[in-house]
Tab-separated table of C-alpha atoms in Angstrom:
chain	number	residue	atom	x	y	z
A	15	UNK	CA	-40.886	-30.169	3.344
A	16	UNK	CA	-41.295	-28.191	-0.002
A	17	UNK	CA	-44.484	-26.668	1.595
A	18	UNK	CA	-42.243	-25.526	4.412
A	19	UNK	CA	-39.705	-24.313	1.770
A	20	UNK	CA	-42.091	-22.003	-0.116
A	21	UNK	CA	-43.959	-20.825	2.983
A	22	UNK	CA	-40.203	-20.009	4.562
A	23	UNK	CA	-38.856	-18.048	1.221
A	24	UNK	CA	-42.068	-16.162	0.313
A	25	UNK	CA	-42.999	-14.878	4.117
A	26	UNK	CA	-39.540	-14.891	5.554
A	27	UNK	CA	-40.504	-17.331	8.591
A	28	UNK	CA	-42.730	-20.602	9.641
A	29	UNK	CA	-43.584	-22.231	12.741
A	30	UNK	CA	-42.686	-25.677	13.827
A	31	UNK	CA	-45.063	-27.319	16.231
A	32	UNK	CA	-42.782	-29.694	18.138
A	33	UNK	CA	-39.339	-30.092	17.292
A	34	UNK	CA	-38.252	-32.157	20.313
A	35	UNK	CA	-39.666	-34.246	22.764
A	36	UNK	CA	-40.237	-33.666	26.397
A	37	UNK	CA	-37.586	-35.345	27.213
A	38	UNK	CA	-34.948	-33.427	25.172
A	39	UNK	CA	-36.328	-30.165	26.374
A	40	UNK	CA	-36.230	-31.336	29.861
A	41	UNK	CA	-32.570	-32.346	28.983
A	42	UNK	CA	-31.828	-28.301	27.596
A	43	UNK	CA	-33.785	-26.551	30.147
A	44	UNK	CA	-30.708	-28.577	32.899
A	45	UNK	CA	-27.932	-26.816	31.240
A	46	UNK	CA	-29.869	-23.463	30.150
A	47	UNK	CA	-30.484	-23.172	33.848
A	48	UNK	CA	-26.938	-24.187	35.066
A	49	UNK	CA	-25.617	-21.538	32.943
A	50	UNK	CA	-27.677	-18.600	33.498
A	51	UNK	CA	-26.799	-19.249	37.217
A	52	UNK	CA	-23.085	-19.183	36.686
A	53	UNK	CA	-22.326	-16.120	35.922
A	54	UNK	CA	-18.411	-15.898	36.066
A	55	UNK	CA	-18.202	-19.042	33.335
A	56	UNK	CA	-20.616	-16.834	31.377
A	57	UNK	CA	-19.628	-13.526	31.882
A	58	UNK	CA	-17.621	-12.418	28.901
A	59	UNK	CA	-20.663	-14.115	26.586
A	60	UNK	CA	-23.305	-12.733	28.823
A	61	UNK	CA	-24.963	-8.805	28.618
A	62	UNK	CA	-28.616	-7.407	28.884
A	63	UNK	CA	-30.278	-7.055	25.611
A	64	UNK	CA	-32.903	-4.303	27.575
A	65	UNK	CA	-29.415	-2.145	28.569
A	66	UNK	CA	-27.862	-1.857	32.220
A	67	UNK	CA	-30.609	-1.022	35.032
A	68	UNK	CA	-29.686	-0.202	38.474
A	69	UNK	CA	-31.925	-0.816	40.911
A	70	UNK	CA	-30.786	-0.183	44.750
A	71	UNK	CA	-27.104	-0.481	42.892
A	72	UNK	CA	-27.712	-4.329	41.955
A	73	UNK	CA	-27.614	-4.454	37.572
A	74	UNK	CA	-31.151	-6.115	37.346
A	75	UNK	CA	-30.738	-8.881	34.303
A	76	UNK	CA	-33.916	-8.265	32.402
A	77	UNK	CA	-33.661	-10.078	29.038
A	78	UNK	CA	-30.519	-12.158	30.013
A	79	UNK	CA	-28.529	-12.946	26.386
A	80	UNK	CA	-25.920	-15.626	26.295
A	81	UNK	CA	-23.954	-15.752	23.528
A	82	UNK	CA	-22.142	-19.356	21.935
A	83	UNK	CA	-23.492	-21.298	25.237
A	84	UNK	CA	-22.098	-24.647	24.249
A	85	UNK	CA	-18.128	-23.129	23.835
A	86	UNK	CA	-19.139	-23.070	28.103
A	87	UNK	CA	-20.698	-26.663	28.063
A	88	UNK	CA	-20.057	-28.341	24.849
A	89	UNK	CA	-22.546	-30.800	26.546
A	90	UNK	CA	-25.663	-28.898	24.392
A	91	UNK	CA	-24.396	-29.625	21.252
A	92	UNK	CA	-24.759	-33.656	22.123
A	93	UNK	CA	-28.833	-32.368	22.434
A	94	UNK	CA	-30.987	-33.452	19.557
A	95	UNK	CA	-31.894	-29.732	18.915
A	96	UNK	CA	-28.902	-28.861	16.965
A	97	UNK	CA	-29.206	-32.029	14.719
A	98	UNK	CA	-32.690	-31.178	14.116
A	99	UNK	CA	-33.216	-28.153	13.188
A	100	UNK	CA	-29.633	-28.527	11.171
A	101	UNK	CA	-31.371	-31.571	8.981
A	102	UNK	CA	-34.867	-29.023	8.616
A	103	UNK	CA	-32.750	-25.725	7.574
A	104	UNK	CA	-30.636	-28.208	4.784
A	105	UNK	CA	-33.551	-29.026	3.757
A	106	UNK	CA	-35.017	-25.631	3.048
A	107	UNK	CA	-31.726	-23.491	1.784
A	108	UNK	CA	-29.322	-26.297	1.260
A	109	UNK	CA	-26.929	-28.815	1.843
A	110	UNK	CA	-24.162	-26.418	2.752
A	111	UNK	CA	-25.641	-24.828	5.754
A	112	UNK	CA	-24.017	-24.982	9.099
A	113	UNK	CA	-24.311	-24.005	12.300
A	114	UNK	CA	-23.105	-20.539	12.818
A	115	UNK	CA	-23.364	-19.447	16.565
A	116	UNK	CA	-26.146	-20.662	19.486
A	117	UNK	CA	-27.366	-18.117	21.929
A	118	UNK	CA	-29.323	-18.255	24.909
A	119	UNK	CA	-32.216	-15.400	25.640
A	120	UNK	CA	-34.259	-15.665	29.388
A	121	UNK	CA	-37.197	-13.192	30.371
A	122	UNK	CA	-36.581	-12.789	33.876
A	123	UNK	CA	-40.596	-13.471	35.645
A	124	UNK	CA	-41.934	-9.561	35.558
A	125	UNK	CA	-39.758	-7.909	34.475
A	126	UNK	CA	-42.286	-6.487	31.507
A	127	UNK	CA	-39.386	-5.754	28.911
A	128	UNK	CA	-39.933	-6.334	25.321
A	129	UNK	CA	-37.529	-6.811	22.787
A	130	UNK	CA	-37.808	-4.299	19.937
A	131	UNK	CA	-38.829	-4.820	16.476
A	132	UNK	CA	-35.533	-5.499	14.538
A	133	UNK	CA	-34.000	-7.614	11.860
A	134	UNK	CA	-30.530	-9.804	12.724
A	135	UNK	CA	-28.884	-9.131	9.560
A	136	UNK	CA	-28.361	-5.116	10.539
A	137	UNK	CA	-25.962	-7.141	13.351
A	138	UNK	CA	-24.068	-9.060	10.343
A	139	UNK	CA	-21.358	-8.023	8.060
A	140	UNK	CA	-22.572	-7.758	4.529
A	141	UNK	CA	-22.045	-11.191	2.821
A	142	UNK	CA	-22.919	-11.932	-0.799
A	143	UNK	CA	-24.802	-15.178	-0.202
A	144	UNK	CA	-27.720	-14.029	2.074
A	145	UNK	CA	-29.136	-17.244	2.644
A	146	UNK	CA	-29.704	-17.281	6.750
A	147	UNK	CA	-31.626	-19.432	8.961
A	148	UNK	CA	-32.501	-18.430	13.249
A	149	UNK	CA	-33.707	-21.585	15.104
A	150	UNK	CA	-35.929	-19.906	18.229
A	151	UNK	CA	-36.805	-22.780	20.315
A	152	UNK	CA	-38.899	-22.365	23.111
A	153	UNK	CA	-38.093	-24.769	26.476
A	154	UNK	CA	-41.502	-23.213	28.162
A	155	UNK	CA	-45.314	-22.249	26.977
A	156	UNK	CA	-44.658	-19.141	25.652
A	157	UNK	CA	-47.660	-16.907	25.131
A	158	UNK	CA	-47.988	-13.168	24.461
A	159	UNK	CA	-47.773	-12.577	28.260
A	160	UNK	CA	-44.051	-14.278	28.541
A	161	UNK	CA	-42.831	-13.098	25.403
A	162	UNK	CA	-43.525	-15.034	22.597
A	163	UNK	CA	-42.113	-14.067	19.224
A	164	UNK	CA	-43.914	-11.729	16.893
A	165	UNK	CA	-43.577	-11.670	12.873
A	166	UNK	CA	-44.002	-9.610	10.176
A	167	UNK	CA	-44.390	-11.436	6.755
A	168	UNK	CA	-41.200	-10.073	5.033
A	169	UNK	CA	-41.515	-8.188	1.914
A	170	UNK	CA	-39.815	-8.967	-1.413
A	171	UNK	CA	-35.720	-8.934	-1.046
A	172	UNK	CA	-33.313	-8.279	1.613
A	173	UNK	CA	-33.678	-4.933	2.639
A	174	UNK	CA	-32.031	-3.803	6.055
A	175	UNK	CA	-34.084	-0.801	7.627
A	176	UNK	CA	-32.267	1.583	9.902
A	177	UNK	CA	-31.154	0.579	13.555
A	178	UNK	CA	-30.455	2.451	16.537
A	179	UNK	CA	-29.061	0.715	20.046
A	180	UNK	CA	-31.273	1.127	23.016
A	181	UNK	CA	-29.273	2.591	25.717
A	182	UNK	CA	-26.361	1.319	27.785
A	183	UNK	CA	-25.667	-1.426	25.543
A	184	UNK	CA	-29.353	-2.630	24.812
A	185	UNK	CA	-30.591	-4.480	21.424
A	186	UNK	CA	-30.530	-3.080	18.110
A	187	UNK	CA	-34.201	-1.229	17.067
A	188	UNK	CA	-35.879	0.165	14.620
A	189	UNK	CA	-39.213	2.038	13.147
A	190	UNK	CA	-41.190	-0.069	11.090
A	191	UNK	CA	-45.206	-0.798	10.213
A	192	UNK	CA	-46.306	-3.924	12.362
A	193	UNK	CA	-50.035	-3.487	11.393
A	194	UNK	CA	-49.652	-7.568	9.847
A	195	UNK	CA	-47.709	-8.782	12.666
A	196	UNK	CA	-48.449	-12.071	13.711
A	197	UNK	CA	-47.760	-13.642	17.437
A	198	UNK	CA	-46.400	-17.474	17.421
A	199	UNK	CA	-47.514	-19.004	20.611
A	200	UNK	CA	-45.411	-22.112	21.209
A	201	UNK	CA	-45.596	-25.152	23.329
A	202	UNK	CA	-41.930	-26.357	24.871
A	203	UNK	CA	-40.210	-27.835	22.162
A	204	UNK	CA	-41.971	-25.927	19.453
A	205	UNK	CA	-39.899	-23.667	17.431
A	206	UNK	CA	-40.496	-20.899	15.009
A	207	UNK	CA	-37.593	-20.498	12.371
A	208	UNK	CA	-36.847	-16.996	10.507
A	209	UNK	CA	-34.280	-15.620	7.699
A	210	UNK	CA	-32.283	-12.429	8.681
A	211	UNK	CA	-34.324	-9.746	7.241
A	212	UNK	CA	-37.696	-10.683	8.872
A	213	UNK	CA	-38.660	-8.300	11.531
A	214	UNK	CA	-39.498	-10.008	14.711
A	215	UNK	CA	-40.552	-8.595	18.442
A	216	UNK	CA	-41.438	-10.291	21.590
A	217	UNK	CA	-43.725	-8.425	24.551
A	218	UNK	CA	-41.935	-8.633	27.800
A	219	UNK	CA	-42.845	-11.575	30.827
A	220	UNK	CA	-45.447	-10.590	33.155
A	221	UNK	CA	-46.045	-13.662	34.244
A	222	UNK	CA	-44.535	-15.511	37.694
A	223	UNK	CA	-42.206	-17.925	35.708
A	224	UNK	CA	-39.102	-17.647	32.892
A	225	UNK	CA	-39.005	-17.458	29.644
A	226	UNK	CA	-36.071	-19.325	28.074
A	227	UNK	CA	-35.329	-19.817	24.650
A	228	UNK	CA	-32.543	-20.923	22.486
A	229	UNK	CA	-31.539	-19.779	19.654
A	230	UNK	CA	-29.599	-21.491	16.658
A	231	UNK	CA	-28.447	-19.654	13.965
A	232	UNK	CA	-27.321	-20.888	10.174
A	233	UNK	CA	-25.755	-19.867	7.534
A	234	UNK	CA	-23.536	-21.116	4.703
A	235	UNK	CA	-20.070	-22.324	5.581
A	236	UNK	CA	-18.756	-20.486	3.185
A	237	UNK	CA	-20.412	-17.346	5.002
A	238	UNK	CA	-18.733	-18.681	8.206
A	239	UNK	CA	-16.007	-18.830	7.411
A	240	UNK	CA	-15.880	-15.353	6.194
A	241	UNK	CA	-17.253	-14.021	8.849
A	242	UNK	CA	-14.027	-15.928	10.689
A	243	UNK	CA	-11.645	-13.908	8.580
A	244	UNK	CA	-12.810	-10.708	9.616
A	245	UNK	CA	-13.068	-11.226	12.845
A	246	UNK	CA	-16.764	-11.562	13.251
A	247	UNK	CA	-17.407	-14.901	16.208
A	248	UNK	CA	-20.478	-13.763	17.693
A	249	UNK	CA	-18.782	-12.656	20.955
A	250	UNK	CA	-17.850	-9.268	20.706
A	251	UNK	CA	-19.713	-5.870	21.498
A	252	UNK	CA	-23.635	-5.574	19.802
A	253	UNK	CA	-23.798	-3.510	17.689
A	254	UNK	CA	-25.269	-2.175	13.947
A	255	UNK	CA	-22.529	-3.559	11.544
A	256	UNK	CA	-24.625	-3.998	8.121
């Protein structure tokens, strides 16, 4: 665990080789795929993160994003995933991490959309504990065809580089050097864990199949709960707040 400590602080992320078992992803992939098909229970948590895309005046849901899944069906936070990777991120930044919000992000099969380099704290409110923890867990083989997730080693301290939105309500991007950027193939149940000011990328799915993933996110409770007090519950409108 200390290994995994030093490796997470000094490069900003690690990989996990299998967090669950088969069995607990099979259990995850039930609901993940329950809720992406309901999409009135989901539909003031749900948006695109690749923007609004007409096509033959059907929206086309190309990198479906769920936010706070289990507020829908509570039944996900009874999966082993949350206990988990809670127990692996108090081990790393502390005893007084929490969960903050879960989120759910699908690659449609070919829809060839990548999700652009970016950093999740230019989505947060400035906090003066930084400490931060994302949990990506994959419930398929992901591979650089599907969209696995890319890293670059983060540089000393917590510096936010400049965001833009893609259009029509799209994911938060920005310009940055990705000559040392690493891709993290994962089998289902591996995960890949990351602090807020690593950038991080996945290719679009080419291939004939999903690409689900879900995300947990940490941070102290403290930070929680002011993030509560102004307002901030991970369901509102994307956009750059840091």
């Amino acid at each position: 665990m200390e290994t995994r400590r030093l490796e997470f602080s000094k490069q900003g992320y690690i990989k996990i080789d299998a967090l669950l078992s088969i069995e607990e992803v099979q259990s995850l992939r039930t609901i993940y795929d329950e809720l992406l098909q309901d999409k009135i229970a989901t539909a003031h948590l749900r948006s695109d993160l690749a923007g609004e895309e007409n096509t033959t005046g059907k929206k086309v849901e190309r990198i479906t994003q769920i936010m706070r899944p289990s507020s829908v069906n509570i039944e996900l936070l009874n999966n082993k995933a949350y206990e988990k990777a809670l127990q692996l991120v108090q081990n790393m930044l502390g005893a007084d991490m929490a969960l903050d919000f879960d989120m759910m992000i699908n690659k449609a099969p070919h829809t060839n959309t990548p999700t652009p380099w970016h950093q999740d704290a230019a989505y947060w409110i400035d906090m003066p504990d930084k400490r931060s923890a994302s949990c990506w867990i994959a419930l398929d083989e992901v591979f650089e065809e599907n969209g696995c997730m890319w890293f670059v080693p983060k540089e000393e301290g917590n510096t936010i580089l400049p965001h833009k939105n893609l259009p029509n309500g799209g994911a938060l991007y920005c310009e940055t050097d990705t000559t040392q950027a690493k891709s993290i193939p994962l089998h289902p149940g591996g995960c890949t864990f990351h602090d807020g000011y690593t950038l991080h990328f996945s290719k679009g799915n080419t291939t004939n199949t999903q690409r689900r993933a879900l995300i947990l996110n940490f941070r102290p409770q403290k930070m929680i709960e002011l993030e509560r007090e102004k307002g901030v519950d991970h369901t509102g409108e994307r956009k750059k707040r840091n």
